[in-house]
Coordinates of C-alpha atoms and ligand atoms in Angstrom, one line a residue:
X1 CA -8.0 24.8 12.1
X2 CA -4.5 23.2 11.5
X3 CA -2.7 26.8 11.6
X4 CA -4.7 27.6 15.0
X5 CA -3.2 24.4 16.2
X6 CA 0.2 24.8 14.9
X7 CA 0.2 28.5 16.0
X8 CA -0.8 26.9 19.9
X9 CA 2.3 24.4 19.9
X10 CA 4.6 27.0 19.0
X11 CA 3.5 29.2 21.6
X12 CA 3.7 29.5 25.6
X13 CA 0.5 27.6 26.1
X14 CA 2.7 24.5 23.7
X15 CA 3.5 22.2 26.2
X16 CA 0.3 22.5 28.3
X17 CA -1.4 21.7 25.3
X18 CA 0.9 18.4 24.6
X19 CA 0.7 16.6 28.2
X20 CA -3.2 17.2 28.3
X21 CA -3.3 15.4 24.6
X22 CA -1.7 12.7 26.3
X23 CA -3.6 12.5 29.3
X24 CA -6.8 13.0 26.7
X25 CA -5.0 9.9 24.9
X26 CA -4.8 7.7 27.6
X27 CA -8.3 8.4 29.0
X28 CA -9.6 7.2 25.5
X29 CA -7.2 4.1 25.8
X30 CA -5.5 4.3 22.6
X31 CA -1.4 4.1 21.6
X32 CA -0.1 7.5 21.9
X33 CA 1.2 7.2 18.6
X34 CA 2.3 10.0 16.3
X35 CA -1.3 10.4 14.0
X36 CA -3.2 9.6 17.2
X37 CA -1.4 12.1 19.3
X38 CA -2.5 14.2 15.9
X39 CA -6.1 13.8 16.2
X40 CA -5.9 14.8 19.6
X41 CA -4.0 18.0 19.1
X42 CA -6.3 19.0 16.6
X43 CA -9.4 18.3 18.5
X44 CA -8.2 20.1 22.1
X45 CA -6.6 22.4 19.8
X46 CA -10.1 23.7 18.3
X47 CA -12.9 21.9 20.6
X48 CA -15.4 23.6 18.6
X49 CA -14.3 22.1 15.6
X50 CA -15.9 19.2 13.9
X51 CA -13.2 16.8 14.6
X52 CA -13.8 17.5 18.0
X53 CA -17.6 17.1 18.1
X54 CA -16.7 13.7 16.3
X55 CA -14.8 12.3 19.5
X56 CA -17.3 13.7 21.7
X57 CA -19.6 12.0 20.1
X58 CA -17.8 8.3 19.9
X59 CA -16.4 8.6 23.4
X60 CA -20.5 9.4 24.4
X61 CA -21.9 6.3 22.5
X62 CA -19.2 4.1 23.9
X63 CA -17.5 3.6 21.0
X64 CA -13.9 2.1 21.0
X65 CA -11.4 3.9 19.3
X66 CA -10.0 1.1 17.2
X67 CA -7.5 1.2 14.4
X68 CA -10.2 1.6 11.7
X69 CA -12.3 4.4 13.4
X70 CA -8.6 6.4 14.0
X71 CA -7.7 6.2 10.5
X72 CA -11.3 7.4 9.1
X73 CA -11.2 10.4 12.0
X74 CA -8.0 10.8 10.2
X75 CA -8.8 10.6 7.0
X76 CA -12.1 12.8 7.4
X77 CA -10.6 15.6 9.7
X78 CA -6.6 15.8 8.9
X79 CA -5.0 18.1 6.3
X80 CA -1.8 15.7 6.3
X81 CA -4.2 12.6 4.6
X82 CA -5.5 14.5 1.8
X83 CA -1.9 15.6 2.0
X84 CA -1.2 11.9 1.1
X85 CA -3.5 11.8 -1.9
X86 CA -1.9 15.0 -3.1
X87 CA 1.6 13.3 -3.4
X88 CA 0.4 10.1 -4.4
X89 CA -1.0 11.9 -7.6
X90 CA 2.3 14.5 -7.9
X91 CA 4.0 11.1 -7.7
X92 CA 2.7 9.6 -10.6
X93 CA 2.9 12.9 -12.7
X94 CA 6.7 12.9 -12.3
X95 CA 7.0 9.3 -13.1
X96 CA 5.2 10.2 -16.7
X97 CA 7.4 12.8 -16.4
X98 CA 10.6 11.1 -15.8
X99 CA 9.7 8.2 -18.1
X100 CA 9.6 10.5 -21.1
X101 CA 12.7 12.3 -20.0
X102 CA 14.5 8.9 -20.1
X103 CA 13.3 8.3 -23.7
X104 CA 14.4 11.4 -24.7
X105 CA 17.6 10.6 -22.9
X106 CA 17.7 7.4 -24.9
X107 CA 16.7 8.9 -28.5
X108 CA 19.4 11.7 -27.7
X109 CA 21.9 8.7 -27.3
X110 CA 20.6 7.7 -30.6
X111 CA 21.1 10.4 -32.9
X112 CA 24.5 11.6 -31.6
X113 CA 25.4 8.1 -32.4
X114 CA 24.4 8.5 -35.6
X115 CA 25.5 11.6 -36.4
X116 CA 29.1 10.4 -35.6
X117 CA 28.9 7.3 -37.9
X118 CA 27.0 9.8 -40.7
X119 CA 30.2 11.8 -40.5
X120 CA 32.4 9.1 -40.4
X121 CA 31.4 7.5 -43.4
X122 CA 30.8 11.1 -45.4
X123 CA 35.0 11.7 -44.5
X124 CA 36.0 7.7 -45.7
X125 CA 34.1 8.2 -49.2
X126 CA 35.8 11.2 -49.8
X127 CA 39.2 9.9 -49.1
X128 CA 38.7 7.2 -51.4
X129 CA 37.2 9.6 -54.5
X130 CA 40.2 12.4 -53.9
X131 CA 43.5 12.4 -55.2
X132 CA 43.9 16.2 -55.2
X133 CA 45.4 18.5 -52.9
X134 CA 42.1 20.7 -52.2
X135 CA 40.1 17.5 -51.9
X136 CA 42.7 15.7 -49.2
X137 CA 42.1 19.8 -47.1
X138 CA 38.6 19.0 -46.9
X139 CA 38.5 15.1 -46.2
X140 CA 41.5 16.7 -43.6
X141 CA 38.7 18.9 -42.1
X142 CA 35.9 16.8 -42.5
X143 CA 37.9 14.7 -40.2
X144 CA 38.7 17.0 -37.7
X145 CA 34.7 18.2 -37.5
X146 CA 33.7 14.0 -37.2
X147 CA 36.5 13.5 -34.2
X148 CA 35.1 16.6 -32.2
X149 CA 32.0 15.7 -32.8
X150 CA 32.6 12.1 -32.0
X151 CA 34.5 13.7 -28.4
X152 CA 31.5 16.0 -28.1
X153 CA 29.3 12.9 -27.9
X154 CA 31.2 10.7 -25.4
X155 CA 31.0 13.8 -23.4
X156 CA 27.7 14.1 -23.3
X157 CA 26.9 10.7 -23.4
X158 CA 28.7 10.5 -19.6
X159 CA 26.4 13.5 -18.8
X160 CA 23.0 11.5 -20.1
X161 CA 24.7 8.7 -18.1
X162 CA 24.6 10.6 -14.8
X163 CA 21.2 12.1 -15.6
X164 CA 19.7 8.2 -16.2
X165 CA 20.7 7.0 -12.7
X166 CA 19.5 10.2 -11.1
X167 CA 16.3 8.9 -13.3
X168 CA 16.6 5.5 -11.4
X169 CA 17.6 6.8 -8.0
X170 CA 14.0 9.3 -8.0
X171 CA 12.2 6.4 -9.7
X172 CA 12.7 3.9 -6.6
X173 CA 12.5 6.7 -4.0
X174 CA 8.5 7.3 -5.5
X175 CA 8.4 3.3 -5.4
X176 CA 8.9 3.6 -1.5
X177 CA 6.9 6.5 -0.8
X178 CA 3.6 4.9 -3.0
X179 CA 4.0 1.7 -1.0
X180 CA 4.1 3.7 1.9
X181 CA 0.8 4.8 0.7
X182 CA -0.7 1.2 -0.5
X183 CA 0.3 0.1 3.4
X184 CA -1.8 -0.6 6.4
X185 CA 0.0 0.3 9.2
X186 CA -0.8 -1.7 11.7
X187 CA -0.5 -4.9 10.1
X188 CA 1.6 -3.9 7.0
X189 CA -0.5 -5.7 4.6
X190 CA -1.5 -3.8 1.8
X191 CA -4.6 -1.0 2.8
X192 CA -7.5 -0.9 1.0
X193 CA -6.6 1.1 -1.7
X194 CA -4.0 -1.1 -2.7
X195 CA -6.6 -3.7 -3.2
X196 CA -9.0 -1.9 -4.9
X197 CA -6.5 -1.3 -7.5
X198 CA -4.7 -5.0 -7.3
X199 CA -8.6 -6.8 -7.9
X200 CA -9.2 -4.1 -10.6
X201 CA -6.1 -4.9 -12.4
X202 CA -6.4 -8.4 -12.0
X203 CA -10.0 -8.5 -13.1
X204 CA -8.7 -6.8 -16.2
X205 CA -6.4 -9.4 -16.7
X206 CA -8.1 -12.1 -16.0
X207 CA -11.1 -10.9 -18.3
X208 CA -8.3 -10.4 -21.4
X209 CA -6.1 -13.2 -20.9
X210 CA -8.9 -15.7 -19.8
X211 CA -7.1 -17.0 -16.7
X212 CA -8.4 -18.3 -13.4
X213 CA -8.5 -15.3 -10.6
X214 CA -9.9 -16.4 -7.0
X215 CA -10.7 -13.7 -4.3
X216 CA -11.6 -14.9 -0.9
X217 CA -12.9 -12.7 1.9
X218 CA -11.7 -12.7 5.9
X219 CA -13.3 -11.7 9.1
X220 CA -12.3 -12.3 13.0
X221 CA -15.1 -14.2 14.2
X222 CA -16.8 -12.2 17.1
X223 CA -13.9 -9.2 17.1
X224 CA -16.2 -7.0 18.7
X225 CA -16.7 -8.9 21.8
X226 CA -12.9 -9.8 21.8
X227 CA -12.3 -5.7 22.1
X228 CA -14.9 -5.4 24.2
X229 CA -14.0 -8.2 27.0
X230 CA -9.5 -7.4 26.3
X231 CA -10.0 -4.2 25.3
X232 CA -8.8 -2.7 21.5
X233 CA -5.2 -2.6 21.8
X234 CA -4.7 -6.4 22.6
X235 CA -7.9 -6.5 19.5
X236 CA -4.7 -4.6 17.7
X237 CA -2.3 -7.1 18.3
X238 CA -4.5 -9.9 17.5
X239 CA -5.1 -7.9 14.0
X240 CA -1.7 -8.3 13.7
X241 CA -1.5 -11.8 14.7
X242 CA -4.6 -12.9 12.1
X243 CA -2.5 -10.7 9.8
X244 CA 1.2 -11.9 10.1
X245 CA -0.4 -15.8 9.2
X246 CA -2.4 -14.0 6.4
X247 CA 0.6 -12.7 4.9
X248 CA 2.7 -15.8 5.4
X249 CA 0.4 -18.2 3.1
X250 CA -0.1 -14.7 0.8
X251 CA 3.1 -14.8 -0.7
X252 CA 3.7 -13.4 -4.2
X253 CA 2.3 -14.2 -6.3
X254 CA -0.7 -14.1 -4.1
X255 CA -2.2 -11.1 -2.6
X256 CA -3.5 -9.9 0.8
X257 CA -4.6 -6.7 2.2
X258 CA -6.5 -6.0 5.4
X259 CA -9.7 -4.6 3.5
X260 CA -11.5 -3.0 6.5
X261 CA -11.5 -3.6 10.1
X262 CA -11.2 -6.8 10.9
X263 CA -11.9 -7.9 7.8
X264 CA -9.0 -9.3 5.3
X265 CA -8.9 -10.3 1.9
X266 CA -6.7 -12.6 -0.5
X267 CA -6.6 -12.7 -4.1
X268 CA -5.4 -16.1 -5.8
X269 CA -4.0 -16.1 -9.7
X270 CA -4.0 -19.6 -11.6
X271 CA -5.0 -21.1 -8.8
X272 CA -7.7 -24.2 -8.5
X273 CA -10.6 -23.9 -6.3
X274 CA -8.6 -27.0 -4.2
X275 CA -5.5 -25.0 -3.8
X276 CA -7.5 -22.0 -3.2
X277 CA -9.5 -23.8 -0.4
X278 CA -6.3 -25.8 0.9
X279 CA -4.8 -22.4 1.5
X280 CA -7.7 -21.0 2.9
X281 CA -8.3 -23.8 5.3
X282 CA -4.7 -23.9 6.6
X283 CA -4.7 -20.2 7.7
X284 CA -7.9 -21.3 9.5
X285 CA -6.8 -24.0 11.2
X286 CA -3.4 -22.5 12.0
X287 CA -5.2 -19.1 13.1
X288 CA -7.5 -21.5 15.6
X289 CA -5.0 -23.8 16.9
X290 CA -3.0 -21.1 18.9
X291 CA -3.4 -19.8 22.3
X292 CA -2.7 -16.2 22.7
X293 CA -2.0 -14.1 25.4
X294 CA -2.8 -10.7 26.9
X295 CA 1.1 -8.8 26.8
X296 CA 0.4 -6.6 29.1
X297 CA -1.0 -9.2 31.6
X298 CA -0.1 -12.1 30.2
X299 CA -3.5 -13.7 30.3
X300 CA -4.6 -16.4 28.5
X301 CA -6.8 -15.1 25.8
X302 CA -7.5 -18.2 23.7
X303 CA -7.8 -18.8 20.1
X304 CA -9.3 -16.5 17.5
X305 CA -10.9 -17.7 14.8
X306 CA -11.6 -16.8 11.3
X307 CA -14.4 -17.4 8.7
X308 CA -13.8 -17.2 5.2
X309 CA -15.5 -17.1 2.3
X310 CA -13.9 -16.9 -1.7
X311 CA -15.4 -16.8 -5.5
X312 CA -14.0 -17.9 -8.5
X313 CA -14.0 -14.9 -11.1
X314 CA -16.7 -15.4 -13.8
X315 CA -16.4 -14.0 -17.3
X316 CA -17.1 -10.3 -17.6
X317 CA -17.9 -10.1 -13.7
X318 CA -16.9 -6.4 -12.5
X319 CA -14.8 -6.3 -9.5
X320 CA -17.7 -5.2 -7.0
X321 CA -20.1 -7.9 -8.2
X322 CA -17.0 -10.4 -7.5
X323 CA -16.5 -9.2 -4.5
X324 CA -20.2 -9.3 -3.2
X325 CA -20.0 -13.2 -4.1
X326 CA -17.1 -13.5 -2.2
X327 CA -18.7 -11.5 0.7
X328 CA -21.5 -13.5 0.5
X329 CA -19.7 -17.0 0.7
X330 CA -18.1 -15.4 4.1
X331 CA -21.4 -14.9 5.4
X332 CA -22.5 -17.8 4.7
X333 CA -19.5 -19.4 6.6
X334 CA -20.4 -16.8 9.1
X335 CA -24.2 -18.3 9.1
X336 CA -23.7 -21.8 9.6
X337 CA -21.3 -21.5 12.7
X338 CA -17.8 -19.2 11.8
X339 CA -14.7 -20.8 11.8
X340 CA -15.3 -22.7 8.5
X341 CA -14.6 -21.8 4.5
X342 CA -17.0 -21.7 1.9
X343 CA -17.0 -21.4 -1.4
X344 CA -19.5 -19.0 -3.1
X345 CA -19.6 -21.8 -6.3
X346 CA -20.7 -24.2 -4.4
X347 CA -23.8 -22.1 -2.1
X348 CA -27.4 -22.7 -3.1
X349 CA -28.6 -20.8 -5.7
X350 CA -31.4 -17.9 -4.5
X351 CA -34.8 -18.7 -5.2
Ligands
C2E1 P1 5.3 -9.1 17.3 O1 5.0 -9.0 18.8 O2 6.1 -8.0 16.7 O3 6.1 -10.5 17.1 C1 6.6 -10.8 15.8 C2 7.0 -12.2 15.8 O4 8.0 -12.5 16.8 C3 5.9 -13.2 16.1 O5 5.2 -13.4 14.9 C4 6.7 -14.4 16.6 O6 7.2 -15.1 15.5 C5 7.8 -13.8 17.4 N1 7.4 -13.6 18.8 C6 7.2 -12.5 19.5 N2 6.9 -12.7 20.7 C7 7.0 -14.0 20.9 C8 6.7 -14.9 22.0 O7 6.5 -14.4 23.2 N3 6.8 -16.2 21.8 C9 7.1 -16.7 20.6 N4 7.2 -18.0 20.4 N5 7.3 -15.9 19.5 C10 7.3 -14.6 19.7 P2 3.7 -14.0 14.9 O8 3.6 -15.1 15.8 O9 3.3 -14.2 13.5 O10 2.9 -12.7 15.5 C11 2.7 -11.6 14.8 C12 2.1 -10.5 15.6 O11 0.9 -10.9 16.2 C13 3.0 -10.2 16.9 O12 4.0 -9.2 16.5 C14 2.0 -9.6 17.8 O13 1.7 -8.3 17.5 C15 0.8 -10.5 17.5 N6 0.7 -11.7 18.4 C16 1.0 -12.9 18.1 N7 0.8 -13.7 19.2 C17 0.4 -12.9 20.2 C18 0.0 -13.2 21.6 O14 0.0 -14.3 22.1 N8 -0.4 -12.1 22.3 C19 -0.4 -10.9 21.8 N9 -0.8 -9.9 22.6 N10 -0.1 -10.6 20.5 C20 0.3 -11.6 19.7

């Protein structure tokens, strides 16, 4: 499929096939961005294909093309995201890689070091013990061999030198490209896979170390119908919105990744269930208390709101079952009238 398509854009029929991806992309309402313009080129590209029948399929049932349902046609149907996986792993090969080439680095140091002093030492002794001719030739040689060795060794120490920053300079360039990876786009919090890793470390931790770890679950109250009535690109923008105040109160060491749709989460270390819940409540409020407007049309839109809903971490509680107490303090927010917090401690106990 992807060479078909490449094959087309390279060819007469190229530019044909751009301006009705475009036109295709504006009928669907969504930004013309470059993965979106992606999806489309891929689908007109091969309208038999199964990316293809997908849209179909979504644009028959009505289906907004949000930001969540573009990123799982893309990461279903496009070569390029299991492209990302691909380098993600690479990635972390060459940084084992490059972390035992730095110790070698640093054991090489080492020993030519050592070596030097050895020799340094071996030529002093003899000095001292000789007092004939044939003994002061060798200590006179011995000396020689230590001070080219000795030169031998700064020079390669300048070369190790230059080989550690290269070390450094690759090391940070992964850094960007994996947090890249770990990033939602359209809010730039941290995706879900960056979460599913953070709350699995910090479960570890918490579990060895015996510390406090709180994880508290967001969601838009009544998203759909917000898309629905403005449409999903002002729904984007309000993501972003919900997102940016998020982020804000979610400072490090805190945590917060958009976890699906319009759904958020925040992970709290140390903290106390009433700093937890005075956090939580003051992105509520502040989420609630402002007016937003259309951009395009600069209507009045209102306020969002947000329920949320967090767990404090029990002893030997896996990440999932965490997360389903959180999840089920949110509904419970959810249940008895959205834009409140709850806390999964403090819910009645099932019968
Ligand atoms: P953005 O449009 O990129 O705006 C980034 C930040 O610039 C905003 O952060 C805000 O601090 C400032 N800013 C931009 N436009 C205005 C404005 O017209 N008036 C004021 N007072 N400040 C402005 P903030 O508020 O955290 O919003 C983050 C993102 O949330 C915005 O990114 C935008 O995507 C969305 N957003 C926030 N408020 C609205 C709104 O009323 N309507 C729409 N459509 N989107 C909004």
């Amino acid at each position: 499929m992807t060479a078909k398509v490449e094959t087309t854009l390279r060819s007469p029929q190229a530019y044909g096939l751009a301006r009705q991806v475009v036109d295709e992309i504006e009928a669907a309402g969504v930004w013309p961005t470059p993965l979106n313009f992606e999806l489309w080129a891929h689908a007109l590209g091969d309208p038999d294909g199964a990316l293809a029948g997908e849209i179909k399929r979504l644009v028959a049932a009505s289906e907004p093309f949000t930001e969540a349902v573009t990123d799982m046609l893309a990461a279903e149907h496009l070569p390029r995201s299991r492209l990302t996986e691909q380098i993600r792993d690479a990635g972390r090969v060459l940084d084992r890689e490059l972390s035992s080439v730095s110790s070698v680095i640093a054991q090489a140091h080492k020993s030519q070091a050592a070596y030097g002093q050895t020799l340094d030492q071996a030529a002093t002794s003899i000095e001292a013990a000789a007092n004939g001719d044939g003994l002061r030739t060798i200590v006179s040689g011995l000396t020689t061999a230590t001070r080219q060795v000795q030169h031998e060794t700064e020079s390669l120490e300048k070369k190790l030198e230059v080989s550690t920053q290269e070390v450094v300079r690759l090391r940070e360039h992964l850094e960007l490209v994996r947090r890249d990876a770990m990033t939602d786009a359209l809010t730039e919090l941290a995706n879900r896979k960056a979460f599913d890793e953070h709350l699995a470390a910090a479960c570890d931790h918490a579990e060895s170390s015996g510390s406090a770890l709180t994880l508290a679950v967001l969601d838009i109250d009544h998203f759909k119908h917000f898309n629905d009535t403005w449409g999903h690109q002002t729904g984007d923008q309000v993501l972003r919105y919900v997102a940016s105040v998020i982020g804000r109160t979610a400072a490090t060491p805190r945590f917060a990744a958009r976890y699906g749709g319009e759904e958020f989460a925040m992970v709290f270390h140390h903290e106390s269930v009433t700093m937890v819940e005075a956090a939580l409540e003051s992105v509520r409020k502040e989420i609630a208390s402002r007016s937003l407007r259309r951009r395009s049309t600069n209507d009045e839109l209102g306020a969002v709101t947000v329920s949320a809903g967090f767990a404090v971490r029990q002893t030997g509680e896996t990440a999932s079952a965490f997360l389903e107490r959180a999840d089920a303090a949110l509904y419970a927010s959810k249940r008895s009238g959205r834009n409140r917090v709850s806390c999964a401690e403090r819910l009645p106990k099932a019968a």
